[in-house]
Every structure is written in C-alpha cells, then in structure tokens.
Tab-separated table of C-alpha atoms in Angstrom:
chain	number	residue	atom	x	y	z
N	1	MET	CA	18.354	-3.486	106.683
N	2	GLY	CA	14.839	-2.944	107.818
N	3	ALA	CA	11.839	-5.224	108.060
N	4	ALA	CA	10.314	-3.847	104.892
N	5	ASP	CA	13.430	-4.720	103.005
N	6	THR	CA	13.633	-8.346	104.167
N	7	GLY	CA	11.126	-9.649	101.572
N	8	LYS	CA	12.823	-7.880	98.743
N	9	GLN	CA	15.991	-9.069	97.154
N	10	GLU	CA	18.089	-7.554	94.584
N	11	PRO	CA	17.852	-8.895	91.000
N	12	GLY	CA	21.328	-10.299	91.032
N	13	VAL	CA	20.648	-12.154	94.249
N	14	ARG	CA	17.413	-13.608	92.903
N	15	HIS	CA	19.180	-14.748	89.702
N	16	ARG	CA	21.903	-16.468	91.674
N	17	ALA	CA	19.299	-18.161	93.877
N	18	GLY	CA	17.413	-19.384	90.785
N	19	LEU	CA	20.569	-20.795	89.316
N	20	ARG	CA	21.309	-22.529	92.582
N	21	GLN	CA	17.787	-24.010	92.741
N	22	GLY	CA	17.902	-25.094	89.056
N	23	GLY	CA	21.244	-26.715	89.592
N	24	ASN	CA	19.821	-28.687	92.519
N	25	ARG	CA	17.014	-30.086	90.353
N	26	GLU	CA	19.432	-31.173	87.651
N	27	ASN	CA	21.676	-32.742	90.209
N	28	ASP	CA	18.716	-34.618	91.734
N	29	ALA	CA	17.724	-35.954	88.285
N	30	ALA	CA	21.286	-36.954	87.574
N	31	LEU	CA	21.505	-38.693	90.895
N	32	ALA	CA	18.108	-40.522	90.392
N	33	LEU	CA	19.023	-41.889	86.931
N	34	PRO	CA	21.447	-44.600	88.153
N	35	PHE	CA	18.868	-45.799	90.658
N	36	LYS	CA	16.232	-46.167	87.882
N	37	LEU	CA	18.675	-47.987	85.667
N	38	HIS	CA	19.691	-50.230	88.515
N	39	ARG	CA	16.065	-51.018	89.330
N	40	HIS	CA	15.322	-51.767	85.619
N	41	VAL	CA	18.395	-53.919	85.310
N	42	ARG	CA	17.447	-55.722	88.503
N	43	GLN	CA	13.924	-56.403	87.183
N	44	VAL	CA	15.270	-57.666	83.860
N	45	GLY	CA	17.775	-59.793	85.681
N	46	GLU	CA	15.101	-61.322	87.910
N	47	SER	CA	12.872	-62.249	84.920
N	48	ALA	CA	15.825	-63.664	83.001
N	49	LYS	CA	16.887	-65.604	86.068
N	50	HIS	CA	13.374	-67.041	86.387
N	51	ARG	CA	13.334	-67.992	82.706
N	52	VAL	CA	16.698	-69.705	83.001
N	53	ILE	CA	15.588	-71.522	86.134
N	54	GLU	CA	12.377	-72.678	84.439
N	55	LYS	CA	14.303	-73.792	81.351
N	56	TRP	CA	16.793	-75.850	83.330
N	57	THR	CA	13.974	-77.225	85.473
N	58	ARG	CA	12.257	-78.499	82.318
N	59	VAL	CA	15.525	-79.939	81.046
N	60	VAL	CA	16.165	-81.744	84.322
N	61	ARG	CA	12.592	-83.056	84.425
N	62	ALA	CA	12.840	-84.302	80.826
N	63	LYS	CA	16.109	-86.041	81.635
N	64	GLU	CA	14.546	-87.665	84.670
N	65	GLU	CA	11.575	-88.868	82.626
N	66	ALA	CA	13.880	-90.227	79.927
N	67	GLN	CA	15.928	-91.971	82.614
N	68	ASP	CA	12.720	-93.494	84.042
N	69	ARG	CA	11.689	-94.726	80.594
N	70	VAL	CA	15.095	-96.234	80.014
N	71	THR	CA	14.908	-97.911	83.425
N	72	VAL	CA	11.486	-99.398	82.609
N	73	GLN	CA	12.712	-100.608	79.228
N	74	LEU	CA	15.785	-102.146	80.778
N	75	SER	CA	13.641	-103.933	83.353
N	76	ARG	CA	11.395	-105.257	80.579
N	77	VAL	CA	14.397	-106.410	78.601
N	78	ALA	CA	15.766	-108.105	81.683
N	79	GLN	CA	12.457	-109.864	82.311
N	80	LYS	CA	12.259	-110.935	78.675
N	81	ARG	CA	15.807	-112.187	78.794
N	82	GLU	CA	15.084	-114.122	81.940
N	83	GLN	CA	11.990	-115.680	80.366
N	84	MET	CA	13.867	-116.641	77.208
N	85	THR	CA	16.753	-118.021	79.280
N	86	ARG	CA	14.378	-120.108	81.353
N	87	LYS	CA	12.548	-121.265	78.244
N	88	TYR	CA	15.674	-122.349	76.386
N	89	ARG	CA	17.111	-123.904	79.540
N	90	ASP	CA	13.985	-126.050	79.780
N	91	ARG	CA	14.253	-126.867	76.077
N	92	VAL	CA	17.867	-127.899	76.455
N	93	SER	CA	17.074	-130.082	79.457
N	94	GLN	CA	14.205	-131.696	77.554
N	95	LEU	CA	16.430	-132.303	74.541
N	96	ARG	CA	19.047	-133.870	76.783
N	97	LYS	CA	16.448	-136.178	78.264
N	98	ASN	CA	15.190	-137.122	74.800
N	99	TRP	CA	18.747	-137.692	73.635
N	100	GLN	CA	19.387	-139.989	76.558
N	101	VAL	CA	16.203	-141.870	75.678
N	102	PHE	CA	16.691	-142.077	71.936
N	103	ARG	CA	20.477	-142.320	71.768
N	104	PRO	CA	20.616	-146.134	71.575
N	105	ARG	CA	18.318	-146.386	68.569
N	106	PRO	CA	17.831	-143.009	66.847
N	107	VAL	CA	16.392	-144.391	63.605
N	108	ARG	CA	13.692	-146.369	65.355
N	109	ALA	CA	12.924	-143.434	67.630
N	110	VAL	CA	12.378	-141.131	64.650
N	111	ARG	CA	10.139	-143.708	63.003
N	112	TYR	CA	8.175	-144.013	66.214
N	113	LEU	CA	7.662	-140.239	66.452
N	114	VAL	CA	6.559	-140.033	62.833
N	115	LYS	CA	4.150	-142.896	63.345
N	116	LYS	CA	2.650	-141.405	66.512
N	117	THR	CA	2.384	-137.727	65.510
N	118	VAL	CA	2.124	-137.434	61.727
N	119	LYS	CA	-0.670	-139.600	60.455
N	120	PRO	CA	-1.459	-139.495	56.733
N	121	VAL	CA	-4.749	-137.811	55.897
N	122	HIS	CA	-6.801	-139.942	53.527
N	123	PRO	CA	-9.963	-138.534	51.920
N	124	THR	CA	-13.139	-140.303	52.885
N	125	LEU	CA	-15.619	-141.867	50.493
N	126	ARG	CA	-18.036	-139.045	51.194
N	127	GLN	CA	-15.474	-136.420	50.192
N	128	LYS	CA	-14.624	-138.299	46.997
N	129	LEU	CA	-18.310	-138.634	46.102
N	130	THR	CA	-18.978	-134.977	46.890
N	131	HIS	CA	-16.035	-133.859	44.764
N	132	THR	CA	-17.199	-136.012	41.850
N	133	LEU	CA	-20.782	-134.783	42.024
N	134	GLY	CA	-19.598	-131.190	42.332
N	135	VAL	CA	-17.454	-131.401	39.202
N	136	ILE	CA	-20.277	-133.129	37.297
N	137	GLY	CA	-22.711	-130.415	38.427
N	138	VAL	CA	-20.416	-127.638	37.224
N	139	MET	CA	-19.887	-129.378	33.883
N	140	LEU	CA	-23.644	-129.893	33.476
N	141	THR	CA	-24.346	-126.251	34.309
N	142	CYS	CA	-21.776	-125.041	31.780
N	143	TYR	CA	-23.214	-127.375	29.142
N	144	MET	CA	-26.737	-126.148	29.800
N	145	ALA	CA	-25.659	-122.500	29.677
N	146	GLY	CA	-23.942	-123.028	26.331
N	147	SER	CA	-26.270	-125.421	24.509
N	148	ALA	CA	-29.732	-125.006	26.024
N	149	PRO	CA	-29.926	-121.940	28.289
N	150	GLN	CA	-33.723	-122.086	28.257
N	151	ASN	CA	-33.486	-125.224	30.458
N	152	LEU	CA	-31.524	-123.535	33.245
N	153	PRO	CA	-34.687	-122.501	35.173
N	154	MET	CA	-35.897	-126.115	35.224
N	155	MET	CA	-32.488	-127.314	36.405
N	156	TYR	CA	-32.582	-124.700	39.163
N	157	ILE	CA	-36.036	-125.870	40.263
N	158	LEU	CA	-34.748	-129.454	40.534
N	159	PHE	CA	-31.735	-128.236	42.486
N	160	TYR	CA	-33.976	-126.370	44.922
N	161	ALA	CA	-36.335	-129.342	45.351
N	162	PHE	CA	-33.426	-131.639	46.248
N	163	THR	CA	-31.170	-129.276	48.194
N	164	ILE	CA	-33.514	-127.396	50.529
N	165	PRO	CA	-34.918	-130.502	52.313
N	166	CYS	CA	-31.395	-131.902	52.718
N	167	ARG	CA	-30.190	-128.513	53.885
N	168	THR	CA	-32.984	-128.279	56.432
N	169	TYR	CA	-32.161	-131.690	57.898
N	170	TYR	CA	-28.448	-130.872	57.978
N	171	PHE	CA	-28.993	-127.527	59.702
N	172	PHE	CA	-31.225	-129.007	62.378
N	173	GLN	CA	-28.608	-131.680	63.057
N	174	ARG	CA	-25.919	-129.003	63.543
N	175	ASN	CA	-28.143	-126.527	65.472
N	176	TRP	CA	-27.999	-124.117	62.555
N	177	GLN	CA	-31.756	-123.884	61.985
N	178	PHE	CA	-31.769	-120.082	62.232
N	179	PHE	CA	-29.791	-119.933	58.981
N	180	LEU	CA	-32.952	-121.110	57.178
N	181	ILE	CA	-34.602	-117.723	57.744
N	182	ASP	CA	-31.751	-115.792	56.161
N	183	TYR	CA	-32.395	-113.454	53.278
N	184	CYS	CA	-30.829	-115.717	50.654
N	185	TYR	CA	-33.279	-118.564	51.345
N	186	LEU	CA	-36.202	-116.126	51.139
N	187	VAL	CA	-34.967	-114.908	47.758
N	188	ASN	CA	-34.531	-118.476	46.483
N	189	THR	CA	-38.094	-119.304	47.508
N	190	MET	CA	-39.429	-116.177	45.777
N	191	VAL	CA	-37.528	-117.011	42.582
N	192	ILE	CA	-38.994	-120.544	42.595
N	193	ALA	CA	-42.489	-119.082	43.109
N	194	PHE	CA	-41.918	-116.680	40.205
N	195	LEU	CA	-40.751	-119.422	37.832
N	196	LEU	CA	-43.643	-121.744	38.742
N	197	PHE	CA	-46.611	-119.394	39.251
N	198	PHE	CA	-45.799	-115.942	37.775
N	199	PRO	CA	-43.453	-116.566	34.828
N	200	ASN	CA	-45.061	-113.891	32.580
N	201	ASP	CA	-45.517	-111.110	35.119
N	202	PRO	CA	-42.936	-108.373	34.395
N	203	ARG	CA	-43.439	-106.754	37.814
N	204	VAL	CA	-42.535	-109.920	39.745
N	205	GLN	CA	-39.717	-110.477	37.248
N	206	ALA	CA	-38.199	-107.063	38.031
N	207	LEU	CA	-38.657	-107.747	41.756
N	208	VAL	CA	-36.888	-111.115	41.838
N	209	TRP	CA	-34.204	-109.897	39.409
N	210	SER	CA	-33.100	-107.088	41.727
N	211	MET	CA	-33.181	-109.398	44.736
N	212	ALA	CA	-31.323	-112.301	43.097
N	213	GLN	CA	-28.709	-110.276	41.225
N	214	GLY	CA	-28.345	-107.737	44.023
N	215	PRO	CA	-27.740	-108.759	47.659
N	216	VAL	CA	-27.741	-112.526	47.049
N	217	ALA	CA	-25.273	-112.540	44.155
N	218	GLY	CA	-23.120	-109.850	45.731
N	219	ALA	CA	-22.689	-111.981	48.852
N	220	ILE	CA	-20.345	-114.258	46.865
N	221	ILE	CA	-17.912	-111.375	46.478
N	222	VAL	CA	-18.453	-109.515	49.752
N	223	TRP	CA	-18.818	-112.470	52.145
N	224	ARG	CA	-16.217	-114.571	50.259
N	225	CYS	CA	-18.194	-117.721	49.441
N	226	SER	CA	-15.763	-120.526	48.516
N	227	TRP	CA	-16.399	-123.020	45.738
N	228	VAL	CA	-14.725	-126.135	47.156
N	229	PHE	CA	-15.721	-129.287	45.303
N	230	GLY	CA	-14.845	-131.684	48.103
N	231	PHE	CA	-17.145	-130.025	50.663
N	232	ALA	CA	-20.900	-130.127	50.134
N	233	ASP	CA	-21.548	-127.237	52.518
N	234	HIS	CA	-19.342	-124.833	50.530
N	235	MET	CA	-20.729	-125.983	47.176
N	236	VAL	CA	-24.363	-125.616	48.179
N	237	SER	CA	-23.676	-122.182	49.694
N	238	VAL	CA	-22.169	-120.952	46.424
N	239	LEU	CA	-24.951	-122.423	44.274
N	240	ILE	CA	-27.682	-120.951	46.487
N	241	HIS	CA	-26.202	-117.492	45.826
N	242	LEU	CA	-25.268	-118.075	42.174
N	243	LEU	CA	-28.138	-120.014	40.576
N	244	PRO	CA	-31.124	-117.692	41.309
N	245	GLY	CA	-29.676	-114.847	39.264
N	246	LEU	CA	-28.618	-117.247	36.503
N	247	ALA	CA	-32.123	-118.779	36.347
N	248	VAL	CA	-33.834	-115.374	36.183
N	249	LEU	CA	-31.345	-114.195	33.549
N	250	SER	CA	-32.049	-117.251	31.390
N	251	HIS	CA	-35.801	-116.807	31.834
N	252	MET	CA	-35.656	-113.133	30.858
N	253	HIS	CA	-33.397	-113.245	27.810
N	254	PHE	CA	-33.252	-116.830	26.541
N	255	ARG	CA	-36.730	-118.240	27.121
N	256	LYS	CA	-38.629	-116.122	24.600
N	257	PRO	CA	-41.248	-117.160	22.060
N	258	GLY	CA	-39.517	-118.693	19.071
N	259	CYS	CA	-36.257	-119.278	20.965
N	260	GLU	CA	-36.942	-122.688	22.489
N	261	GLY	CA	-35.005	-124.486	19.763
N	262	GLU	CA	-31.923	-122.291	19.907
N	263	LEU	CA	-28.692	-124.176	20.652
N	264	ILE	CA	-26.413	-121.122	20.820
N	265	ALA	CA	-26.432	-118.983	23.938
N	266	LEU	CA	-27.288	-115.689	22.235
N	267	PRO	CA	-29.834	-113.126	23.466
N	268	CYS	CA	-33.200	-113.529	21.707
N	269	LYS	CA	-35.344	-110.619	20.661
N	270	ALA	CA	-38.550	-110.169	22.598
N	271	SER	CA	-41.929	-109.921	20.949
N	272	PRO	CA	-43.632	-106.482	20.665
N	273	LEU	CA	-46.142	-107.482	23.347
N	274	GLU	CA	-43.396	-108.299	25.818
N	275	VAL	CA	-41.527	-105.102	25.016
N	276	GLN	CA	-44.708	-103.127	25.694
N	277	SER	CA	-45.243	-104.933	29.000
N	278	GLN	CA	-41.649	-104.258	30.067
N	279	VAL	CA	-41.996	-100.568	29.239
N	280	GLU	CA	-45.023	-100.312	31.494
N	281	VAL	CA	-43.027	-101.609	34.457
N	282	SER	CA	-41.705	-98.788	36.611
N	283	ARG	CA	-38.014	-99.415	37.205
N	284	TRP	CA	-37.888	-97.522	40.452
N	285	VAL	CA	-41.066	-99.050	41.866
N	286	TRP	CA	-40.615	-102.764	41.065
N	287	GLY	CA	-36.863	-102.847	40.545
N	288	VAL	CA	-35.790	-100.816	43.598
N	289	GLY	CA	-38.704	-99.901	45.848
N	290	ALA	CA	-40.363	-103.313	46.029
N	291	PRO	CA	-37.123	-105.252	46.789
N	292	LEU	CA	-36.226	-102.791	49.537
N	293	ALA	CA	-39.740	-103.075	50.990
N	294	VAL	CA	-39.404	-106.866	51.039
N	295	TYR	CA	-36.023	-106.504	52.724
N	296	ILE	CA	-37.428	-104.197	55.428
N	297	VAL	CA	-40.254	-106.635	56.163
N	298	TRP	CA	-37.807	-109.560	56.291
N	299	GLN	CA	-35.438	-107.634	58.582
N	300	ALA	CA	-38.296	-106.840	60.984
N	301	VAL	CA	-39.457	-110.474	61.050
N	302	TYR	CA	-35.872	-111.711	61.499
N	303	PHE	CA	-35.309	-109.309	64.392
N	304	LEU	CA	-38.586	-110.410	65.997
N	305	ILE	CA	-37.641	-114.098	65.756
N	306	VAL	CA	-33.951	-113.923	66.724
N	307	GLN	CA	-33.825	-110.968	69.126
N	308	VAL	CA	-37.256	-111.240	70.786
N	309	LEU	CA	-38.875	-114.671	70.575
N	310	PHE	CA	-35.764	-116.875	70.810
N	311	CYS	CA	-33.366	-114.392	72.421
N	312	LYS	CA	-32.972	-116.196	75.737
N	313	ARG	CA	-32.528	-119.564	74.071
N	314	ILE	CA	-29.823	-118.239	71.750
N	315	GLU	CA	-27.989	-116.537	74.628
N	316	THR	CA	-28.022	-119.634	76.847
N	317	ASP	CA	-27.322	-122.215	74.138
N	318	LYS	CA	-23.940	-121.419	72.575
N	319	GLN	CA	-24.351	-124.286	70.108
N	320	LEU	CA	-27.099	-122.392	68.287
N	321	ASP	CA	-25.489	-120.411	65.501
N	322	THR	CA	-26.853	-117.382	63.677
N	323	SER	CA	-25.672	-115.189	60.842
N	324	TYR	CA	-24.580	-112.493	63.283
N	325	ARG	CA	-22.397	-114.917	65.252
N	326	MET	CA	-20.888	-116.462	62.135
N	327	LEU	CA	-20.064	-113.137	60.490
N	328	SER	CA	-18.705	-111.802	63.804
N	329	ARG	CA	-16.271	-114.706	64.066
N	330	ARG	CA	-15.168	-114.247	60.472
N	331	ALA	CA	-14.698	-110.490	60.936
N	332	ALA	CA	-12.792	-111.057	64.185
N	333	ARG	CA	-10.362	-113.401	62.420
N	334	SER	CA	-9.726	-110.888	59.667
N	335	ASP	CA	-9.725	-107.887	62.062
N	336	SER	CA	-11.221	-105.627	59.405
N	337	TRP	CA	-12.618	-102.116	59.751
N	338	ALA	CA	-16.147	-103.548	59.780
N	339	ASN	CA	-15.253	-105.652	62.808
N	340	ARG	CA	-13.860	-102.643	64.662
N	341	LEU	CA	-16.923	-100.581	63.729
N	342	VAL	CA	-19.576	-103.134	64.655
N	343	ARG	CA	-18.095	-104.882	67.685
N	344	GLN	CA	-17.843	-101.830	69.924
N	345	GLY	CA	-20.091	-100.666	72.693
N	346	ARG	CA	-23.096	-102.409	74.142
N	347	PRO	CA	-24.981	-105.317	72.503
N	348	ALA	CA	-27.803	-103.014	71.385
N	349	ARG	CA	-25.330	-100.816	69.495
N	350	ARG	CA	-23.669	-103.854	67.926
N	351	ILE	CA	-26.974	-105.177	66.636
N	352	PHE	CA	-27.934	-101.742	65.311
N	353	MET	CA	-24.607	-101.256	63.506
N	354	TYR	CA	-24.805	-104.750	62.037
N	355	GLY	CA	-28.305	-104.076	60.690
N	356	LEU	CA	-27.242	-100.654	59.403
N	357	LEU	CA	-24.265	-102.048	57.460
N	358	GLN	CA	-26.408	-104.815	56.030
N	359	ALA	CA	-29.063	-102.282	54.983
N	360	VAL	CA	-26.461	-100.077	53.255
N	361	TYR	CA	-25.082	-103.136	51.451
N	362	THR	CA	-28.604	-104.141	50.348
N	363	VAL	CA	-29.402	-100.676	48.967
N	364	ILE	CA	-26.149	-100.465	46.989
N	365	THR	CA	-26.425	-103.953	45.469
N	366	THR	CA	-30.132	-103.476	44.665
N	367	LEU	CA	-29.389	-100.279	42.741
N	368	PHE	CA	-26.580	-102.060	40.900
N	369	ALA	CA	-28.882	-104.961	39.927
N	370	ALA	CA	-31.593	-102.558	38.733
N	371	ALA	CA	-29.007	-100.846	36.532
N	372	LEU	CA	-28.161	-104.212	34.899
N	373	TYR	CA	-31.798	-105.036	34.076
N	374	ASP	CA	-31.658	-104.143	30.362
N	375	PHE	CA	-27.974	-104.938	29.712
N	376	VAL	CA	-27.749	-108.600	28.752
N	377	TRP	CA	-24.027	-108.918	28.163
N	378	ALA	CA	-23.187	-106.949	31.311
N	379	SER	CA	-25.392	-109.344	33.287
N	380	ILE	CA	-23.631	-112.340	31.720
N	381	ALA	CA	-20.251	-110.829	32.564
N	382	TYR	CA	-21.409	-110.287	36.141
N	383	GLN	CA	-22.445	-113.951	36.395
N	384	ASN	CA	-19.011	-115.008	35.157
N	385	LEU	CA	-17.365	-112.695	37.686
N	386	GLN	CA	-19.300	-114.360	40.503
N	387	ALA	CA	-18.171	-117.827	39.373
N	388	ILE	CA	-14.535	-116.696	39.051
N	389	VAL	CA	-14.486	-115.087	42.505
N	390	ALA	CA	-16.080	-118.167	44.088
N	391	THR	CA	-13.508	-120.424	42.404
N	392	TRP	CA	-10.640	-118.183	43.557
N	393	ASN	CA	-11.960	-118.224	47.126
N	394	GLY	CA	-12.164	-122.008	46.929
N	395	ALA	CA	-8.561	-122.247	45.771
N	396	GLU	CA	-7.483	-119.967	48.599
N	397	TYR	CA	-9.373	-122.155	51.068
N	398	VAL	CA	-7.805	-125.393	49.791
N	399	TYR	CA	-4.218	-124.203	49.396
N	400	ASP	CA	-3.995	-121.605	52.160
N	401	MET	CA	-6.587	-121.958	54.892
N	402	GLN	CA	-6.858	-125.751	54.985
N	403	PRO	CA	-3.098	-126.397	55.433
N	404	ARG	CA	-3.013	-123.829	58.237
N	405	MET	CA	-5.987	-125.512	59.884
N	406	MET	CA	-4.272	-128.901	59.652
N	407	GLU	CA	-1.048	-127.459	61.055
N	408	LYS	CA	-2.960	-125.918	63.953
N	409	LYS	CA	-4.690	-129.232	64.578
N	410	TRP	CA	-1.378	-131.135	64.589
N	411	ARG	CA	0.228	-128.598	66.929
N	412	ALA	CA	-2.675	-128.934	69.326
N	413	LYS	CA	-2.342	-132.713	69.171
N	414	LEU	CA	1.392	-132.580	69.834
N	415	SER	CA	0.877	-130.302	72.819
N	416	GLU	CA	-1.586	-132.704	74.419
N	417	PRO	CA	-0.207	-134.917	77.200
N	418	PRO	CA	0.036	-138.613	76.336
N	419	ALA	CA	-2.738	-140.906	77.417
N	420	ALA	CA	-2.325	-143.252	80.350
N	421	SER	CA	-2.409	-146.306	78.091
N	422	GLU	CA	0.340	-144.910	75.852
N	423	GLY	CA	2.739	-143.915	78.630
N	424	THR	CA	5.662	-141.567	78.140
N	425	LEU	CA	8.241	-141.499	75.398
N	426	SER	CA	10.819	-143.164	77.623
N	427	ASP	CA	8.352	-145.978	78.286
N	428	ALA	CA	7.474	-146.293	74.620
N	429	VAL	CA	11.095	-146.486	73.445
N	430	PRO	CA	12.607	-149.863	74.320
N	431	ALA	CA	15.842	-150.039	76.216
N	432	GLU	CA	19.100	-151.272	74.781
N	433	GLY	CA	18.886	-154.957	73.962
N	434	ALA	CA	15.097	-155.143	74.301
N	435	GLU	CA	12.559	-155.633	71.535
N	436	GLY	CA	9.944	-153.012	70.946
N	437	ASN	CA	7.065	-152.185	68.628
N	438	PHE	CA	9.115	-150.235	66.113
N	439	PRO	CA	9.346	-151.341	62.491
N	440	ASN	CA	11.752	-154.204	62.064
N	441	ALA	CA	11.996	-154.512	65.864
N	442	ALA	CA	11.902	-158.272	65.684
N	443	ARG	CA	15.005	-158.300	63.488
N	444	LYS	CA	18.176	-159.418	65.210
N	445	LYS	CA	20.800	-156.787	65.840
N	446	ASP	CA	23.680	-158.805	64.528
N	447	ILE	CA	23.908	-161.987	62.584
C-alpha cells in the first residue's frame, strides 16, 4: 500500500476502531466507579468515626465529672461525719463527767441547775404602771370617740404636750436624737399648728389630712408598729402614727357648728359656707401637691443634716441610731425583697434606693389619703384597720418575738463560762457526805 493510502482507512476498519475506542471509554468508566464509591464510603466512614469518637469522648468526660462530683460529696459527707462524731464524743464525755459529779445527789443537782440558770422573770413596777396607763388611755380614747368625738383634738393636743418633751429627753439619753427629725414628728407638729392656729382654713386642713392619713398612718401597717401595753416606747410610737389622723378626722366631720352637744359619733352636716369653702379647695393642689412638696423639702433637709452635716459623727459613733440604720436591721432580720434591693452596691446607691422607695411609698399613701377626703365612713374604717393591725402586731410581739428573745438571752447566758467566784459545777456540787447550799442541804441524810 502506498503512502497516499496510509491516511485512508476503509469504512469497516474505521467502524471497528470506533467500537474499540468506545469500548475503552466504557471500560474506564466502569473501572473508575468502584474507586469513587470507595472514596465516598471512606469519607463517610471517617466523618462517622469522628462523630462516634466525639460522642464517646463527651460520655467519658461526663462520667469523669460525675465521678469528681461524687468524690467531692463523699469527702464532704466524711468531713461532716467526722465533725458530728467529734461533737457527740465531746457531748458524751461531758455527760459522763456531769454524771460522775451529780450521781450522788441527782435531785439536789437538778435543783441547783434550775436555780442557777432559769430565774423567774418578774415584771417591774414601771412595766406594771405603763401597762395600766396604756389600757386606761385606750379606754379613754374609745370613750371619747364614742361619746364626745369633738373633744378628740383637745385630747391629742394634751398628748402631744406631754409626750414630745418626754420623748425628746428619752431619745437624747439613748443617742436616738436623730429620730426627732423624722417625717412623723414633722407631721404631728403641723397637725398641732393646724388645730391651734388654722382650724378654719380648708387648704391647711386638706394638707394635714393627706399627710396624717397618708404616710404617717400607713406606717403602722407597712413598718409594723406594735401596740404593746407594757412598753411605753411601743405605745407612744403607735399613738404618734394613729392620733394625728384621728384628730383631723374628728375636727373635719364631728366638730361642726351645731354639733358640739352631740353624744353619738355620727357625721354632722356642714353649713353651706363650709361646703362652699371646701369646694373652692383644689384637691390636687392642697391634697396631693402641697403634701408632696413638704415631703421633698423635708427629705432635702434630712439628707443635709444626716448625710452632710453630721455624717462623720454618725459613721464614727455606732451608738447613734437613725431611721436608715433601724429599718436596715429590721429588713435584714426579715430578709425581704426590699432588703435585697436596697442593701446592694455602694453606700451612695443604698441611700438613693432607700430614698426612692420611701418616696414611692409617700406618693402612693398620699394619693390614697386624698381619695378618702370626702368619704367619712371609709376614713373611720381605715382608722379601725390601723388600730387592729397595731394590736395584732403587739400580740405577735408578746407571744412570738418576746419568748424567742428570752430564749436567745438564756442560751447566751448558759453558754457563758462561769465566773471565778462561782467556780465550776463540780466545785458547786458538794461531795458525798458534805453539806452544800442546795435546798434542804442542812437536813440529815438519815434519822
């Protein structure tokens, strides 16, 4: 075949060559498919293996952490057990010593312990006199409210004239003089000034009504004032918060023209002139705005006196007590939400939060008192509610708090070491055959 014929192939040859080439491509694809599948399977297997390894790693780590927690708990339990074992071992040894001491004469030993630790508490003459005067005062107030309510303002003036000087002397003796600038004493002074100098001014009447029946009267319920007849401090605190609103209520609704001779405590109708004067009084200005303005001025003056002028003295002298310290101690004992809200952060934040809560309380109670201005029977019911809450708090103090205080005092006394003059229990208990200071110790053993 020549050179010209080398590039030309017959059709049958070309067809066979094409089939051979096409078959090679199919064979290559068929051969490459297992490698692709193997690579895919290998990739999937690697990711699954990693996931399984991570899963079991987390499981092992969780088990190790749980084992560590159990180990810590077991160590704590072991320490607690050791402490309790040591404690009860000491108790048992002490009981054995006491038994060796008191075994000869157990009855006399018990009498001696009772005599030395549990002393009967006898009320003093002052407590008896205070209780008697407190009951008489409550009876007199109830009689006045029922028979001659128009005389309640005069009785309140006499109470203020006698109590405030005694209170001032008592507070200075106890280093409580900063209590005299509290808001309640300011309101009492303003009510006395209204009854003596401005009894017919409806604007001052609306002002002192909102102040006396608002924050001052509400303090009995919120701050839990206790009416305890045997303690003058508790009684005077309740009356200082209770009587101003009662005196203003009696002056507003029971001391009207033509009602001086009434012996039944019923609301008297006001004259047309008084009704006209009451209508002219703006409720929001003199019943809400003016009391809040007085409160803001008092709060600024109180802050200037306590936190600026006498700040260093109060910080250095822990005997000086203020309203903030007293309410902080009471809130800390109760562990209320107000305590957790106020007593956090720096001192500046504590003072700000305390003033903010007191301001919110003043606004709410002032609005409530302004709403009661024209509702006589609602005001009377509110006065009764204050007296009931104060009496309940007093009962809780006498039957709950006071026994716990006495128990705490006795426990503290029992935990104190004996004095040098008294000696130990083994020295105090006489030996067998000796005479001691127990009851009937001088009696012969046998006849």
